[in-house]
mmCIF file of C-alpha atoms in Angstrom:
data_model
loop_
_atom_site.group_PDB
_atom_site.id
_atom_site.type_symbol
_atom_site.label_atom_id
_atom_site.label_comp_id
_atom_site.label_asym_id
_atom_site.label_seq_id
_atom_site.Cartn_x
_atom_site.Cartn_y
_atom_site.Cartn_z
ATOM 1 C CA MET A 1 -2.677 10.648 -30.963
ATOM 2 C CA VAL A 2 -2.387 10.337 -27.092
ATOM 3 C CA PRO A 3 -1.156 13.951 -25.462
ATOM 4 C CA ALA A 4 2.281 13.755 -24.130
ATOM 5 C CA ASP A 5 1.072 15.322 -20.677
ATOM 6 C CA PHE A 6 -1.343 12.560 -20.355
ATOM 7 C CA LYS A 7 1.231 9.970 -20.858
ATOM 8 C CA ALA A 8 3.535 12.035 -18.297
ATOM 9 C CA LEU A 9 0.513 11.696 -15.961
ATOM 10 C CA ILE A 10 0.240 7.990 -16.437
ATOM 11 C CA GLN A 11 3.906 7.546 -15.750
ATOM 12 C CA ARG A 12 3.854 9.710 -12.645
ATOM 13 C CA PHE A 13 1.003 7.213 -11.486
ATOM 14 C CA TYR A 14 3.211 4.318 -12.102
ATOM 15 C CA GLN A 15 6.263 6.060 -10.260
ATOM 16 C CA LEU A 16 3.969 6.794 -7.233
ATOM 17 C CA GLN A 17 2.869 3.074 -7.055
ATOM 18 C CA SER A 18 6.663 2.006 -7.274
ATOM 19 C CA GLU A 19 7.161 4.636 -4.356
ATOM 20 C CA ARG A 20 4.394 2.924 -2.423
ATOM 21 C CA LEU A 21 6.092 -0.517 -2.793
ATOM 22 C CA GLU A 22 9.172 0.833 -1.595
ATOM 23 C CA THR A 23 7.342 2.295 1.577
ATOM 24 C CA TYR A 24 5.728 -0.866 2.313
ATOM 25 C CA GLN A 25 9.442 -2.692 1.816
ATOM 26 C CA LEU A 26 10.862 -0.065 4.386
ATOM 27 C CA PHE A 27 7.880 -0.529 6.906
ATOM 28 C CA GLU A 28 8.422 -4.216 6.709
ATOM 29 C CA GLU A 29 12.139 -3.812 7.388
ATOM 30 C CA GLY A 30 11.655 -1.506 10.057
ATOM 31 C CA HIS A 31 9.289 -3.457 11.695
ATOM 32 C CA GLU A 32 11.488 -6.679 11.642
ATOM 33 C CA ALA A 33 14.360 -4.530 13.289
ATOM 34 C CA TYR A 34 11.558 -3.452 15.905
ATOM 35 C CA LEU A 35 10.767 -6.860 16.758
ATOM 36 C CA ARG A 36 14.324 -7.723 17.121
ATOM 37 C CA THR A 37 14.413 -5.693 20.369
ATOM 38 C CA GLY A 38 12.190 -7.576 22.212
ATOM 39 C CA PRO A 39 11.220 -8.182 24.749
ATOM 40 C CA HIS A 40 12.090 -4.817 25.664
ATOM 41 C CA TYR A 41 11.226 -2.983 22.610
ATOM 42 C CA ASP A 42 12.726 0.130 21.226
ATOM 43 C CA PHE A 43 9.167 1.823 20.641
ATOM 44 C CA ASP A 44 10.677 5.325 20.191
ATOM 45 C CA HIS A 45 12.451 4.143 16.851
ATOM 46 C CA TYR A 46 9.600 2.312 15.624
ATOM 47 C CA ARG A 47 7.051 5.150 16.318
ATOM 48 C CA GLN A 48 9.515 7.585 14.273
ATOM 49 C CA LEU A 49 9.147 5.073 11.302
ATOM 50 C CA VAL A 50 5.464 4.866 11.697
ATOM 51 C CA HIS A 51 5.297 8.548 11.626
ATOM 52 C CA GLU A 52 7.681 8.901 8.619
ATOM 53 C CA VAL A 53 5.789 5.966 6.699
ATOM 54 C CA THR A 54 2.553 7.715 7.360
ATOM 55 C CA GLN A 55 3.795 10.668 6.067
ATOM 56 C CA ALA A 56 5.102 9.209 2.780
ATOM 57 C CA PHE A 57 1.728 7.435 2.303
ATOM 58 C CA CYS A 58 -0.253 10.606 2.679
ATOM 59 C CA GLY A 59 1.813 12.441 0.251
ATOM 60 C CA ILE A 60 1.496 9.524 -2.334
ATOM 61 C CA SER A 61 -1.935 9.321 -1.766
ATOM 62 C CA LYS A 62 -2.559 13.064 -2.219
ATOM 63 C CA GLU A 63 -0.774 13.116 -5.488
ATOM 64 C CA VAL A 64 -2.624 9.926 -6.593
ATOM 65 C CA LEU A 65 -5.861 11.754 -5.837
ATOM 66 C CA GLU A 66 -4.850 14.842 -7.886
ATOM 67 C CA ILE A 67 -3.914 12.588 -10.786
ATOM 68 C CA LYS A 68 -7.323 10.749 -10.380
ATOM 69 C CA GLY A 69 -9.077 14.356 -10.881
ATOM 70 C CA LYS A 70 -7.147 15.344 -13.750
ATOM 71 C CA LEU A 71 -7.990 12.075 -15.592
ATOM 72 C CA HIS A 72 -11.505 12.533 -14.870
ATOM 73 C CA HIS A 73 -11.683 16.100 -15.382
ATOM 74 C CA GLU A 74 -8.937 17.396 -17.780
ATOM 75 C CA PHE A 75 -8.798 14.130 -19.935
ATOM 76 C CA ASP A 76 -12.430 12.753 -19.562
ATOM 77 C CA ARG A 77 -11.291 9.183 -18.727
ATOM 78 C CA PRO A 78 -13.611 8.247 -15.980
ATOM 79 C CA ALA A 79 -12.945 4.604 -16.153
ATOM 80 C CA LEU A 80 -9.186 5.529 -15.305
ATOM 81 C CA SER A 81 -10.480 7.554 -12.377
ATOM 82 C CA GLU A 82 -12.691 4.843 -11.074
ATOM 83 C CA HIS A 83 -9.613 2.349 -11.302
ATOM 84 C CA ILE A 84 -7.639 4.693 -9.062
ATOM 85 C CA GLU A 85 -10.679 5.055 -6.552
ATOM 86 C CA LYS A 86 -10.713 1.198 -6.290
ATOM 87 C CA LEU A 87 -7.058 1.086 -5.955
ATOM 88 C CA GLN A 88 -7.002 3.718 -3.107
ATOM 89 C CA SER A 89 -9.438 1.811 -1.460
ATOM 90 C CA LYS A 90 -7.653 -1.446 -1.528
ATOM 91 C CA GLU A 91 -4.432 0.170 -0.625
ATOM 92 C CA LYS A 92 -5.962 1.609 2.477
ATOM 93 C CA GLU A 93 -7.047 -2.077 3.149
ATOM 94 C CA LYS A 94 -3.931 -3.454 2.592
ATOM 95 C CA LEU A 95 -2.200 -0.760 5.204
ATOM 96 C CA GLU A 96 -4.591 -1.755 7.781
ATOM 97 C CA LEU A 97 -3.869 -5.495 7.162
ATOM 98 C CA THR A 98 -0.187 -4.503 7.437
ATOM 99 C CA ALA A 99 -0.561 -2.968 10.598
ATOM 100 C CA LYS A 100 -2.787 -5.791 12.020
ATOM 101 C CA LEU A 101 0.033 -8.282 10.997
ATOM 102 C CA GLN A 102 2.673 -6.606 12.595
ATOM 103 C CA LEU A 103 0.745 -6.378 15.856
ATOM 104 C CA ALA A 104 -0.057 -10.223 15.446
ATOM 105 C CA ARG A 105 3.598 -10.982 14.903
ATOM 106 C CA GLN A 106 4.541 -8.784 18.191
ATOM 107 C CA ARG A 107 1.627 -10.967 20.009
ATOM 108 C CA ALA A 108 3.256 -14.068 18.626
ATOM 109 C CA GLN A 109 6.766 -13.195 19.381
ATOM 110 C CA ASP A 110 5.551 -12.060 23.268
ATOM 111 C CA HIS A 111 3.455 -15.154 23.669
ATOM 112 C CA PRO A 112 5.103 -18.276 21.867
ATOM 113 C CA GLU A 113 2.900 -20.675 23.839
ATOM 114 C CA ASP A 114 -0.294 -19.153 22.266
ATOM 115 C CA GLU A 115 -0.924 -21.294 19.007
ATOM 116 C CA GLY A 116 -3.716 -18.885 18.256
ATOM 117 C CA CYS A 117 -1.365 -16.240 17.488
ATOM 118 C CA GLN A 118 0.244 -18.250 14.710
ATOM 119 C CA GLU A 119 -3.132 -18.958 13.287
ATOM 120 C CA GLN A 120 -4.006 -15.347 13.251
ATOM 121 C CA ILE A 121 -0.774 -14.441 11.322
ATOM 122 C CA GLN A 122 -1.558 -16.997 8.707
ATOM 123 C CA GLU A 123 -5.294 -15.651 8.229
ATOM 124 C CA ILE A 124 -3.938 -12.263 8.114
ATOM 125 C CA LYS A 125 -1.230 -13.113 5.355
ATOM 126 C CA HIS A 126 -3.888 -14.812 3.398
ATOM 127 C CA GLU A 127 -6.163 -11.715 3.583
ATOM 128 C CA ILE A 128 -3.048 -9.814 2.260
ATOM 129 C CA ILE A 129 -2.531 -12.451 -0.503
ATOM 130 C CA LYS A 130 -6.294 -11.741 -1.750
ATOM 131 C CA ASN A 131 -5.707 -8.022 -1.331
ATOM 132 C CA LYS A 132 -2.581 -7.715 -3.517
ATOM 133 C CA GLU A 133 -4.282 -10.049 -5.964
ATOM 134 C CA ALA A 134 -7.187 -7.370 -6.148
ATOM 135 C CA LEU A 135 -4.486 -4.853 -6.503
ATOM 136 C CA SER A 136 -2.820 -6.351 -9.199
ATOM 137 C CA GLU A 137 -6.119 -6.587 -11.114
ATOM 138 C CA ILE A 138 -6.958 -3.351 -10.770
ATOM 139 C CA MET A 139 -3.533 -2.160 -12.127
ATOM 140 C CA GLN A 140 -4.145 -4.492 -15.021
ATOM 141 C CA ASP A 141 -7.451 -2.953 -15.748
ATOM 142 C CA PHE A 142 -5.675 0.603 -15.473
ATOM 143 C CA LYS A 143 -2.855 -0.337 -17.655
ATOM 144 C CA TYR A 144 -5.233 -1.723 -20.445
ATOM 145 C CA ASP A 145 -7.579 1.388 -20.127
ATOM 146 C CA SER A 146 -4.827 3.746 -20.230
ATOM 147 C CA GLU A 147 -3.251 2.274 -23.633
ATOM 148 C CA GLU A 148 -6.555 2.450 -25.439
ATOM 149 C CA GLY A 149 -6.256 4.792 -27.892
ATOM 150 C CA ASP A 150 -2.518 4.838 -28.065
#
């Protein structure tokens, strides 16, 4: 029998991952809106968005790391803790790639004659796809291992 507080912790982890996805969606929509303000970009609004997104990601990461610690120390589930560690690393990489993609999109918009910009965008998009696949795999492993003993 799995303790109720363990199940609640796992549920909270999944909620945080959903919040992370929603935050990425807001970040993407905000960046698209920012690009529409070009060529005289409304950087102040975009900077505010980046600040809010950063705060949201920091809050999510902080709570995810607390869950990681509880899973390892209070519930003696080091495998789940390891999955979260890998996940956090891939999430960090995803955020870096997302920022890189946004810069590349702006560069492509500012320099439509530069074909290298489109190539760079495609390369970054490919890296993001590989990153998302790795994240999905980690989440599958987490789900499988968290249901052990159910």
